[in-house]
Coordinates of C-alpha atoms in Angstrom, one line a residue:
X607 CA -28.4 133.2 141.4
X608 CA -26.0 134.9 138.7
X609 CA -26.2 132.7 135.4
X610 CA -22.7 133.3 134.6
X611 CA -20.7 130.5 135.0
X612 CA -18.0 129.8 137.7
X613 CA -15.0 127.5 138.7
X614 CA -14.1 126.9 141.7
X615 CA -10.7 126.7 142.6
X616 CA -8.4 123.6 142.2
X617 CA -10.9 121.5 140.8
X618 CA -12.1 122.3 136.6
X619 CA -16.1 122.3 138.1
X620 CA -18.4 124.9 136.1
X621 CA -21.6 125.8 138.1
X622 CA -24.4 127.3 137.4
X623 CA -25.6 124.2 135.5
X624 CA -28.5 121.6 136.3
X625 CA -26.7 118.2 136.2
X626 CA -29.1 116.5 135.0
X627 CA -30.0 118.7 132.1
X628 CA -26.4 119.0 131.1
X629 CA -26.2 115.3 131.2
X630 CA -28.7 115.3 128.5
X631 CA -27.2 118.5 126.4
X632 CA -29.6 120.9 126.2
X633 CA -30.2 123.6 128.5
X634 CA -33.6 126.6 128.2
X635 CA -31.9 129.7 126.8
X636 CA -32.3 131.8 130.3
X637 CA -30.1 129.2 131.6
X638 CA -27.3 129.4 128.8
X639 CA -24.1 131.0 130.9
X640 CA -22.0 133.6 129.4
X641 CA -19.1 132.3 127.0
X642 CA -16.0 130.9 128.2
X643 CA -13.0 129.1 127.2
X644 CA -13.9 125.8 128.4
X645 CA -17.4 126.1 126.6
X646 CA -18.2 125.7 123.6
X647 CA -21.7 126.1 121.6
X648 CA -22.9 124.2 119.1
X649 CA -26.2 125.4 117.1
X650 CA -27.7 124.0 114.4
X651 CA -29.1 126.0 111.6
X652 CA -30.4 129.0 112.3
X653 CA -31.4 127.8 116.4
X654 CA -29.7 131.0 117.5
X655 CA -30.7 133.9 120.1
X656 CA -33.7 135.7 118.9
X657 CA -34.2 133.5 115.8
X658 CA -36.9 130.9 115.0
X659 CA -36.9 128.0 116.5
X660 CA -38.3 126.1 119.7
X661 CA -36.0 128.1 122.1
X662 CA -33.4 125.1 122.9
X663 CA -30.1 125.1 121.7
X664 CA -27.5 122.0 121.4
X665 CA -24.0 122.5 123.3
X666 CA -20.6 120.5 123.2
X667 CA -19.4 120.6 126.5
X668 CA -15.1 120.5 126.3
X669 CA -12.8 119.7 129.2
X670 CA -11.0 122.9 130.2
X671 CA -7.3 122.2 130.0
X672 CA -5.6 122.5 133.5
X673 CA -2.8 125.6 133.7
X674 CA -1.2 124.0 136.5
X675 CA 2.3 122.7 136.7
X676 CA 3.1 119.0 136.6
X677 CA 4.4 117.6 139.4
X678 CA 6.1 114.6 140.4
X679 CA 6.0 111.3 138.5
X680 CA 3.8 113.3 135.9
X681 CA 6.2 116.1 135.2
X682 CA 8.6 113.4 134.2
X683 CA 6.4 111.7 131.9
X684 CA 5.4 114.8 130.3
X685 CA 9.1 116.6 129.7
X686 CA 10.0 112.8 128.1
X687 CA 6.9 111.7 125.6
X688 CA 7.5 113.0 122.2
X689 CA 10.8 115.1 122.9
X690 CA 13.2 114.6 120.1
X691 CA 17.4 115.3 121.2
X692 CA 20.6 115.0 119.9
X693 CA 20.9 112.5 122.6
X694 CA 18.3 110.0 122.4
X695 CA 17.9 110.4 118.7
X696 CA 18.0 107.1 117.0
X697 CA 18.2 106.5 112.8
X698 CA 16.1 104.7 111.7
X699 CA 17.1 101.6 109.8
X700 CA 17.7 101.0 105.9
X701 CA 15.2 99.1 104.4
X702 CA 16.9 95.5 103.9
X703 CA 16.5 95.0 99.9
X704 CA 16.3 91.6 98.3
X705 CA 19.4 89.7 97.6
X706 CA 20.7 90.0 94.1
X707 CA 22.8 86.4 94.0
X708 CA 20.4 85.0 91.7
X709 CA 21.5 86.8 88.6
X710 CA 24.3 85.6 86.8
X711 CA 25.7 89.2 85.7
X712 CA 26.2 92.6 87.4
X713 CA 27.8 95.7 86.1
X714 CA 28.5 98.4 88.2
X715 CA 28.4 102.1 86.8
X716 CA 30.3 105.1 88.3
X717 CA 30.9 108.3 88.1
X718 CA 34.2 109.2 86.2
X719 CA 36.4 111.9 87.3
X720 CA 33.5 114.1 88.4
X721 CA 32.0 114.9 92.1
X722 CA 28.2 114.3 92.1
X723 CA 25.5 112.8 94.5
X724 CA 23.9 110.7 93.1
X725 CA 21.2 110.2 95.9
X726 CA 19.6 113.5 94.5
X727 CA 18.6 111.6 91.1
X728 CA 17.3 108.7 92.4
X729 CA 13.9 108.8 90.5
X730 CA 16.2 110.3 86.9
X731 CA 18.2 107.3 87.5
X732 CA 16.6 104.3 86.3
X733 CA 15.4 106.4 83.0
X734 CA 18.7 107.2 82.0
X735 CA 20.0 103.7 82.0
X736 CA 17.2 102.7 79.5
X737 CA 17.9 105.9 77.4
X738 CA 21.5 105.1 77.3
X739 CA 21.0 101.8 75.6
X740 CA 20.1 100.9 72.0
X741 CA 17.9 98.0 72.9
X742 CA 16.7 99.4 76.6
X743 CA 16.3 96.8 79.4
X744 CA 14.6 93.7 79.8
X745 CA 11.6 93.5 82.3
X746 CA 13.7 91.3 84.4
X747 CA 16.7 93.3 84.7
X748 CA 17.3 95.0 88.6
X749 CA 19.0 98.9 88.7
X750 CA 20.0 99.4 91.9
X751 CA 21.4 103.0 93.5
X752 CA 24.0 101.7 96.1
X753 CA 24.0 104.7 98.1
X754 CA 27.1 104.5 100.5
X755 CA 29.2 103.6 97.2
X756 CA 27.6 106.4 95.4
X757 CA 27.5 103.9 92.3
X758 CA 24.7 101.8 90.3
X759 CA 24.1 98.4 89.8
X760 CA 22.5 96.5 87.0
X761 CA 21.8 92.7 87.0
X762 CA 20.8 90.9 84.5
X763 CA 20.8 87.4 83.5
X764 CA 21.8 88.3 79.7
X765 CA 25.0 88.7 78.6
X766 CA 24.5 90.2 75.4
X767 CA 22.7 92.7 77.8
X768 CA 25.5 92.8 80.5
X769 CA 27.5 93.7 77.5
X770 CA 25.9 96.4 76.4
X771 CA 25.4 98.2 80.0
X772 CA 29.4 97.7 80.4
X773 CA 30.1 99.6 77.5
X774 CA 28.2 103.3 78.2
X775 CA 30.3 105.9 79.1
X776 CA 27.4 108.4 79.7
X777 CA 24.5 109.2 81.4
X778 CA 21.8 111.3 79.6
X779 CA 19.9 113.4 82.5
X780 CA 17.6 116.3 82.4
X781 CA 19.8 118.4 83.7
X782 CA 23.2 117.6 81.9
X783 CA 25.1 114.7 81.1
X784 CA 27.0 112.9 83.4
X785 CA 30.3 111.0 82.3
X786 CA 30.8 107.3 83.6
X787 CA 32.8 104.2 83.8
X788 CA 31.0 100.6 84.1
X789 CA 32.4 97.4 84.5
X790 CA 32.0 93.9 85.2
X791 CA 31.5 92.6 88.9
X792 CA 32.9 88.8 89.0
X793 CA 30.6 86.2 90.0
X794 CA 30.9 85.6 93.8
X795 CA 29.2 81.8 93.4
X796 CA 31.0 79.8 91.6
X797 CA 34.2 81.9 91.2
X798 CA 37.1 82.9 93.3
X799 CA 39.9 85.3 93.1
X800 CA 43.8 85.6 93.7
X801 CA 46.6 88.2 92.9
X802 CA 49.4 88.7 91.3
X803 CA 52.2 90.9 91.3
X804 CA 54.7 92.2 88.8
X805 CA 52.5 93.3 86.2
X806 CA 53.4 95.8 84.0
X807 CA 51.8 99.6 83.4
X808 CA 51.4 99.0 80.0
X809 CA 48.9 96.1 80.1
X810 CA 45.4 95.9 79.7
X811 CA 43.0 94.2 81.8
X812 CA 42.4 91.8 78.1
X813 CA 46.1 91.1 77.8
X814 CA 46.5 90.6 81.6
X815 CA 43.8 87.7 80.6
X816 CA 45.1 86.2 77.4
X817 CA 48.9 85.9 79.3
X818 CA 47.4 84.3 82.8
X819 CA 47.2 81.0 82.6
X820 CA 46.7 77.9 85.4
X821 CA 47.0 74.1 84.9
X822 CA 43.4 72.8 85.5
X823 CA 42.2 75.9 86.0
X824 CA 39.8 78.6 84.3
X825 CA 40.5 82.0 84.3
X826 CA 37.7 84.0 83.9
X827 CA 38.8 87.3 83.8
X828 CA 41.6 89.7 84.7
X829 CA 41.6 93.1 86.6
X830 CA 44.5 96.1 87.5
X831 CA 44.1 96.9 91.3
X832 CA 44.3 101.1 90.4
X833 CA 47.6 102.1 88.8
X834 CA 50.1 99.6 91.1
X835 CA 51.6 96.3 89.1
X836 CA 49.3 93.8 90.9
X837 CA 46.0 92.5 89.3
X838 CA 43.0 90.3 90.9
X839 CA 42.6 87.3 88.6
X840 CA 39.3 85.2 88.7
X841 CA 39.1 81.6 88.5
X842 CA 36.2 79.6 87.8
X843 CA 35.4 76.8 91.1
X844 CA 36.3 77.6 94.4
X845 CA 40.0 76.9 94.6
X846 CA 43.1 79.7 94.0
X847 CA 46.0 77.9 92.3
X848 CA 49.3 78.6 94.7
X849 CA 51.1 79.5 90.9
X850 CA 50.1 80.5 87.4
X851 CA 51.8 81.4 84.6
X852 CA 52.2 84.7 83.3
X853 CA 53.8 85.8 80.6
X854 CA 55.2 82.4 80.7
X855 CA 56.8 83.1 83.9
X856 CA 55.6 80.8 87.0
X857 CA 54.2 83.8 88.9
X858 CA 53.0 83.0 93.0
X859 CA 48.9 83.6 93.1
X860 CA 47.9 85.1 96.5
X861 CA 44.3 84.9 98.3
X862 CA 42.4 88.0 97.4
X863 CA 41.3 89.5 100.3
X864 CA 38.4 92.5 100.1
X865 CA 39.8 95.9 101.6
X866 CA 37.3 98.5 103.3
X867 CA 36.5 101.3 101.7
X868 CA 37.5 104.8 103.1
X869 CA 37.8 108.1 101.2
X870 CA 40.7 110.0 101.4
X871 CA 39.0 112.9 100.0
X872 CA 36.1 113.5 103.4
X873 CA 37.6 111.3 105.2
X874 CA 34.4 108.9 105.5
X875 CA 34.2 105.2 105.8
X876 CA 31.9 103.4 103.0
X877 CA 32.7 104.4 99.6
X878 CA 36.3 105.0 97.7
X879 CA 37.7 108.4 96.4
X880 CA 36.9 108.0 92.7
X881 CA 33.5 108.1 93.7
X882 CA 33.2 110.7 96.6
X883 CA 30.0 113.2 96.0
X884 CA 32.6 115.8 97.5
X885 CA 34.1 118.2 95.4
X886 CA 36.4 120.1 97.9
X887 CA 37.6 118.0 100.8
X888 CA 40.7 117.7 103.0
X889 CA 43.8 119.7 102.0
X890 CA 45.8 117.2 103.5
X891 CA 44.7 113.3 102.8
X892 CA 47.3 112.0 105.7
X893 CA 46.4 114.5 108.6
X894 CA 42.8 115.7 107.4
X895 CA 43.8 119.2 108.0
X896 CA 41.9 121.8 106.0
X897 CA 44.1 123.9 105.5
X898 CA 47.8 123.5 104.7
X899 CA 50.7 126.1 105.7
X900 CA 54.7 126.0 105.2
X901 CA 55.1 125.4 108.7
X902 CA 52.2 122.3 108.7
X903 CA 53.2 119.3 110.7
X904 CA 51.8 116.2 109.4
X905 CA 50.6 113.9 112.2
X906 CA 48.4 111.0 110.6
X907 CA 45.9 109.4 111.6
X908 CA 43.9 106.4 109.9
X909 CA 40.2 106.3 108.7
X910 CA 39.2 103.3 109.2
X911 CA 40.7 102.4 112.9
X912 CA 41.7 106.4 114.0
X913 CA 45.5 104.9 114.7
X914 CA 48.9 106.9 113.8
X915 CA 49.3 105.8 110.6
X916 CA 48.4 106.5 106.9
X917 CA 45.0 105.4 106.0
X918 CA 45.1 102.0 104.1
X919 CA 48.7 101.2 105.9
X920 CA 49.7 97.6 105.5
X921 CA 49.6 97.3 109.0
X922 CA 46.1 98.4 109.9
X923 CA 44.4 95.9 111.4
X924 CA 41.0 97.0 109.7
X925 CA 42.1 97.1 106.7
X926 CA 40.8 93.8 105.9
X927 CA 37.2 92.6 106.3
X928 CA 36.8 89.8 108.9
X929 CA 35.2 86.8 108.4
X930 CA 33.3 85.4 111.1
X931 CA 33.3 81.4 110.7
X932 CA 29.5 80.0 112.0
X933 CA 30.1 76.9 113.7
X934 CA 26.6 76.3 114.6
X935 CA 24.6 75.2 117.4
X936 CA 26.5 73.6 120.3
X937 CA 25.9 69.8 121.1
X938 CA 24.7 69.4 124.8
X939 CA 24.9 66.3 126.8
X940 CA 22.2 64.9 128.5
X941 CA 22.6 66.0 132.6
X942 CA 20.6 64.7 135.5
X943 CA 19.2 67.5 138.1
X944 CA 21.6 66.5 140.4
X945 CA 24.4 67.7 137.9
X946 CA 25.5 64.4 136.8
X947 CA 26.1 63.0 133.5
X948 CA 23.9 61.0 132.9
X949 CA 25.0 57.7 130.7
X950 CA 22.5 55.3 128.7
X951 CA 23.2 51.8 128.1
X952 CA 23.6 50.6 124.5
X953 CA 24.0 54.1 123.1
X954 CA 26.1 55.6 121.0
X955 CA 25.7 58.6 122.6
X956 CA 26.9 57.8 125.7
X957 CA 30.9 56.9 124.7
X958 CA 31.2 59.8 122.6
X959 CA 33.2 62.9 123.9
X960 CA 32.5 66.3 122.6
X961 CA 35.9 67.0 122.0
X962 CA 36.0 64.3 119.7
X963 CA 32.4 64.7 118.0
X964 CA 33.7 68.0 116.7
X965 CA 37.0 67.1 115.4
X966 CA 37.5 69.0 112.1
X967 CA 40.7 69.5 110.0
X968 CA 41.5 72.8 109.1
X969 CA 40.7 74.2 105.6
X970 CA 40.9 77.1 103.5
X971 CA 37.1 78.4 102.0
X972 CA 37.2 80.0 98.5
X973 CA 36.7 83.2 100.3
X974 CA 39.9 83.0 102.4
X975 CA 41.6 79.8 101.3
X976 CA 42.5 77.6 98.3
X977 CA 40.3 74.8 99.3
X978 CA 36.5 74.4 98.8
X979 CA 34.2 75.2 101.7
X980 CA 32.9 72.5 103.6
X981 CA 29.6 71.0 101.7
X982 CA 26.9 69.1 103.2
X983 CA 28.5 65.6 102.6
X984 CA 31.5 66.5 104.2
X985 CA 30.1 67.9 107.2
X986 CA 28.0 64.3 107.4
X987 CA 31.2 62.7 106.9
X988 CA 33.2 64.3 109.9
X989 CA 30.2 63.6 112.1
X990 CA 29.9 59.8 111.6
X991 CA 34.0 59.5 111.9
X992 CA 33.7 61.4 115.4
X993 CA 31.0 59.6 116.5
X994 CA 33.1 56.4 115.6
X995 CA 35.7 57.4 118.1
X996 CA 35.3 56.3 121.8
X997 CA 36.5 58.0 124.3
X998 CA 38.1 56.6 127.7
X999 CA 35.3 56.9 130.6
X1000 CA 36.1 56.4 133.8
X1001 CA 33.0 54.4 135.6
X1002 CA 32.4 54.6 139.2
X1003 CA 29.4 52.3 141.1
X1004 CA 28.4 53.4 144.3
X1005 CA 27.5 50.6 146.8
X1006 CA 28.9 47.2 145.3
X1007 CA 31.8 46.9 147.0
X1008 CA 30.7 44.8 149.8
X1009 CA 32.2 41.3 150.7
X1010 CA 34.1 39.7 148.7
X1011 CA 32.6 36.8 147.5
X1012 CA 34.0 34.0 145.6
X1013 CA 36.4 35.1 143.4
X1014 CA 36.3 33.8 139.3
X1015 CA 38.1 35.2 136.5
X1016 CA 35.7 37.1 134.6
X1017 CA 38.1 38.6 132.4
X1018 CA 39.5 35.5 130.5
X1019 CA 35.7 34.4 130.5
X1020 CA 35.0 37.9 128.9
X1021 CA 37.8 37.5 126.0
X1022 CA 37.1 34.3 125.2
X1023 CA 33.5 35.2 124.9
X1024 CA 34.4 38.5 122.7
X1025 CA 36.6 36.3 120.5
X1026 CA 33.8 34.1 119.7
X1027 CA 31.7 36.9 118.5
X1028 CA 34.1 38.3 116.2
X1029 CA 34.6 34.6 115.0
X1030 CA 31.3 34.5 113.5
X1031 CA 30.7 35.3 110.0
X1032 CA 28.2 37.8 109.3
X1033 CA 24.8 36.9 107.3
X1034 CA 25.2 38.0 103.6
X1035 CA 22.7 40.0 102.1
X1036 CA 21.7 42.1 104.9
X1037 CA 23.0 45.3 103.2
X1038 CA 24.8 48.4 104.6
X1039 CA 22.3 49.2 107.1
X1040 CA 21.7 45.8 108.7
X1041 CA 25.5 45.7 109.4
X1042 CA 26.0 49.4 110.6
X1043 CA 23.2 47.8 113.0
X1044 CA 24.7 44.9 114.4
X1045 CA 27.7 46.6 114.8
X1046 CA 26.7 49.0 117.0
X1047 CA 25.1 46.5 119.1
X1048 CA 28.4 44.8 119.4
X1049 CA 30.0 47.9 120.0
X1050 CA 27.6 48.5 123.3
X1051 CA 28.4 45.2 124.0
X1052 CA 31.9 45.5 124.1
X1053 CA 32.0 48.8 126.2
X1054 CA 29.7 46.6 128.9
X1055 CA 32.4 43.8 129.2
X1056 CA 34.8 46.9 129.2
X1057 CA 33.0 48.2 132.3
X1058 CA 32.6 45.0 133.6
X1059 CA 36.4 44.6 133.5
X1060 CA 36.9 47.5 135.4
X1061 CA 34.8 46.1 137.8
X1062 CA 37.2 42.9 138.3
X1063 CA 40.2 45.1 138.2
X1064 CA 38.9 46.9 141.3
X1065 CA 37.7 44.2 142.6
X1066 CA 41.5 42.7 142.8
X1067 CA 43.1 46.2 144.7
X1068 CA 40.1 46.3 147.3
X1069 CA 38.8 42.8 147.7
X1070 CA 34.9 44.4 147.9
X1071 CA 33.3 42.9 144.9
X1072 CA 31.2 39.8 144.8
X1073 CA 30.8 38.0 142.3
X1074 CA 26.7 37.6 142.3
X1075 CA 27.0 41.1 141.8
X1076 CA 29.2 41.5 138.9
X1077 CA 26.7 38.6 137.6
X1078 CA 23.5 40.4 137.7
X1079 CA 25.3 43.4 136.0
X1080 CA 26.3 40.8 133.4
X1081 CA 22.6 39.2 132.9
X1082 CA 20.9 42.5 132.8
X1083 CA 23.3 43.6 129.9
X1084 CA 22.5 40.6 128.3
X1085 CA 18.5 40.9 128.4
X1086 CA 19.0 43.8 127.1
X1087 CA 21.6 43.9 124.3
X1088 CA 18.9 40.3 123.6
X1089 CA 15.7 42.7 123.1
X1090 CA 17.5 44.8 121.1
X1091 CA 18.6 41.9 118.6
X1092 CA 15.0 40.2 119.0
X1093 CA 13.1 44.1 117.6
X1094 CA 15.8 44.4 115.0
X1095 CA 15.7 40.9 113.8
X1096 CA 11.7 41.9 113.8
X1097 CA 11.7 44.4 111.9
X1098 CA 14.0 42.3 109.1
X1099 CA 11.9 39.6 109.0
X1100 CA 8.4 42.0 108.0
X1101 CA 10.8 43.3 105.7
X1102 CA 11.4 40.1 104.3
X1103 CA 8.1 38.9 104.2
X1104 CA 6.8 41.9 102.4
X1105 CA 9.2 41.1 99.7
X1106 CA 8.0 38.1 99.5
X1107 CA 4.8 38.8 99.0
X1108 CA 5.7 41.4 96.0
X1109 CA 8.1 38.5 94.5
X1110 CA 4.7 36.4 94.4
X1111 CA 2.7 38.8 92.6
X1112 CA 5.1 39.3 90.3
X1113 CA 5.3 35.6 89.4
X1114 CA 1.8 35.3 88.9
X1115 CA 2.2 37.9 87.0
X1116 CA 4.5 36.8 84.7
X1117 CA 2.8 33.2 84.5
X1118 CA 0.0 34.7 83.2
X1119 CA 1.9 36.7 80.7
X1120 CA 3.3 33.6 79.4
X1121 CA -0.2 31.6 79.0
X1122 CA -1.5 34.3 76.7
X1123 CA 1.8 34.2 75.0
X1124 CA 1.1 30.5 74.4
X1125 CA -2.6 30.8 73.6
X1126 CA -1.5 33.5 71.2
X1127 CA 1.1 31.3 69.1
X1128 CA -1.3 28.2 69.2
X1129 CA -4.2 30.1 67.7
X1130 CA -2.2 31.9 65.0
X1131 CA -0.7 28.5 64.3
X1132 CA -4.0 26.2 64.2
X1133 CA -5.2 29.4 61.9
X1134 CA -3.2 29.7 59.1
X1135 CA -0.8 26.8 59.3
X1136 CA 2.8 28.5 59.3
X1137 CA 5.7 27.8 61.8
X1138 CA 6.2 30.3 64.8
X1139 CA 9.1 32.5 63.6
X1140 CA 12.1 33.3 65.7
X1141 CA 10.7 36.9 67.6
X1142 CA 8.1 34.7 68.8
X1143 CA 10.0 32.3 70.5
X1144 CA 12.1 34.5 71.8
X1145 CA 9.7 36.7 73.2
X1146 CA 8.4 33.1 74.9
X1147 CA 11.8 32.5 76.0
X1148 CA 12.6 35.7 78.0
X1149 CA 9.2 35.4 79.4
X1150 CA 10.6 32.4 81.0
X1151 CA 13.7 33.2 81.8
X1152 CA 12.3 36.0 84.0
X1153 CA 9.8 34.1 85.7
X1154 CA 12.7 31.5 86.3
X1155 CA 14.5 34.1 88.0
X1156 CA 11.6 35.4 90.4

């Protein structure tokens, strides 16, 4: 039989091999087949043909790679793993960078009048910053590159510092200087910001300042929206004034409300045109239009919604970023599987309407109104007055409405019987939460003789109601509101009994205090003869006085 190897057709089999010498990887070198593609050998030193050696070689067998066309399921697979398009290409995500709320001052730098990217000096950045200042930077201090604004950030918790980085006006790279404008970025914690209008040209952001002035209110600082006579005024707290005085001139203050940024240069969405990396963009800002003729006919269209109108057009309706208001997670009520509502006795829970647990009044945010946001006390506050409010329930009883019975007048009985409890004085001394308890076991109490004249009401149109029944509804209220009183009243009397026990020790205590007091005075007397002076006996007497009190 030929040595050379062969493959049969269709199936990747080489013959001319013993299995089971194959299966241990060595093979007599009058057996060793011809070289192919799907074979490989592997010697080691000098174990070749005709050398020294024992006469066996070592080969690494390797799967032949089928030449035949996928079919099927499989051809799918393969024209889909690891294919890259236009059309299923997704970017990958920004890397989400710490937030930068915990330093008190930011200072944003810019580049002034000239066209660069700054994404291409990422790593020169940072280095020019600290060569630009006299002092450098502290260890603590963040520079951020704020790529889709093409600007930089630097926060710091110093204002001496914060100072200093507002005041460069160039950038000292490797390749060339780079001229800049930095300024202050107003606190967005504990500030907010209005506008004015009516400002004149001539006016510095200083003077705009030192003229604006408010009635219990701070003003921070003062800053010219571009080259128009309107400036954004900061006020310390989170509350816009509705006037201020300018100039001494009562001037109307307006909310500040953040614009989106759109270039008018490339026509992108993200950064402004003072800072665009861009040096030749659209001939015509309105339009876009490359290039501009005598005959051109301007047809606009907007950059930031793509409508027929003039980027940054007061009526745009995204001109303006929207706030989204987080109301947080929805109460649900407790339902039976049956789809019913399902109402517990001596609850609060079970009187209270949603509508009316989320009543809220409406109020302006620092960010988009004049009033402080809601805090946490507040929020508590709205909660208890909701739950306060009752809502009318409409009870229905399947299956009492049987004969009817002998009738009594259950609702007189009812109202004098409420009229007594509210007759009764309350114990002093239990504190707020002993009464916010006892009330709301009157308050179950009252919506059970509430149901219960519903009951009788019914009870009068359809003559089905007896009264045994409306009696054991009665009783088992009772039991019940009564084991509620008898764990509360439980509860107050361990209370009381544990501060008892603490008043006790700290009697004893005190008595003990006083009999070395005592022992003290008579010793120092019977010792050297002298009266007790007048700390003495005053120390003796508060030492009574407080053990009087206990």
């Amino acid at each position: 039989m030929d040595t050379r190897t062969q493959e049969t057709p269709g199936t990747g089999r080489v013959i001319g091999y013993n299995p089971d010498e194959v299966a241990y990887g060595v093979i007599s070198p009058a057996q060793r087949p011809l070289r192919d593609d799907g074979i490989q050998d592997a010697t080691l030193g000098d174990q070749e043909d005709g050398g020294p050696g024992n006469g066996w070689v070592q080969v690494l067998m390797q799967k032949k790679k089928s030449k035949r066309e996928p079919q099927g399921l499989e051809k799918q697979v393969r024209d889909e793993a690891g294919r890259t398009t236009a059309e299923n290409f997704k970017p990958r995500k920004p890397l989400r960078l710490p937030s930068l709320r915990v330093y008190k001052h930011k200072v944003i730098i810019k580049p002034h009048r000239v066209a660069v990217d700054l994404k291409r000096y990422r790593s020169l950045i940072g280095e020019a910053v600290q060569s630009s200042l006299p002092r450098g930077l502290d260890e603590k201090t963040v520079v951020r590159l704020l790529e889709a604004q093409n600007t930089i950030m630097v926060c710091t918790d110093e204002w001496s510092e914060a100072e200093a980085v507002a005041g460069i006006k160039k950038l000292n790279f490797p390749v060339g200087v780079l001229d800049v404008e930095a300024y202050h970025v107003s606190p967005s914690e504990d500030a907010c910001r209005g506008v004015i209008h009516g400002v004149r040209p001539d006016l510095t952001n200083e003077q705009i300042r030192q003229k604006t002035t408010a009635v219990g209110y701070e003003v921070l600082e003062a800053r010219r929206l571009g080259k128009s006579q309107s400036a954004v005024i900061v006020f310390a707290g989170k509350k816009v004034p509705f006037t201020v005085s300018f100039n001494w001139l009562e001037t109307p203050c307006f909310i500040y409300k953040k614009t989106r940024a759109a270039c008018l240069n490339c026509g992108e969405v993200g950064h402004r045109t003072d800072v665009c990396s861009k040096p030749e963009g659209f001939a015509c800002s309105a339009c876009r239009a490359t290039e501009v003729g005598e005959d051109h006919e301007c047809v606009p269209k907007c950059a930031l919604c793509g409508g027929a109108h003039k980027t940054y057009d007061r009526h745009c309706p995204e001109k303006f970023y929207k706030e989204t208001k987080n109301r947080g997670p929805r109460r649900s009520r407790e339902r039976r599987r049956d789809g019913a509502q399902h109402v517990r006795w001596l609850s609060r829970e079970s009187g209270r309407s949603v509508s009316d647990s989320r009543t809220r009044s409406r109020s302006r945010s620092a960010s988009c109104g004049r009033s402080a946001s809601r805090d946490m006390t507040t929020s508590k506050q709205r909660r208890q007055k909701g739950k306060r409010k009752k809502s009318k329930r409409s009870t229905s009883i399947e299956g009492i409405f049987t004969d009817p019975g002998d009738r009594k007048k259950w609702p007189e009985l009812l109202k004098d019987g409420d009229q007594e409890s509210r007759s009764t004085s309350q114990p002093k001394g239990g504190g707020a939460s002993n009464n916010g308890a006892i009330q709301d076991l009157r308050r179950d109490v009252t919506h059970c003789k509430k149901t219960i004249e519903e009951l009788w009401s019914k009870r009068e149109r359809t003559g089905g109601v007896s009264a045994e029944q409306v009696q054991a509804i009665v009783e088992t209220t009772v039991q019940r509101a009564i084991q509620g009183l008898q764990e509360f009243f439980t509860s107050q009397l361990m209370q009381l009994t544990c501060r008892v026990t603490e008043l006790e020790k700290l009697g004893k205590t005190l008595e003990q205090n006083q009999e070395s007091l005592f022992r003290q005075f008579t010793s120092k007397r019977r010792k050297t003869g002298e009266p007790l002076r007048d700390a003495d006996i005053s120390d003796a007497e508060s030492c009574a006085s407080q053990r009087s009190q206990v």
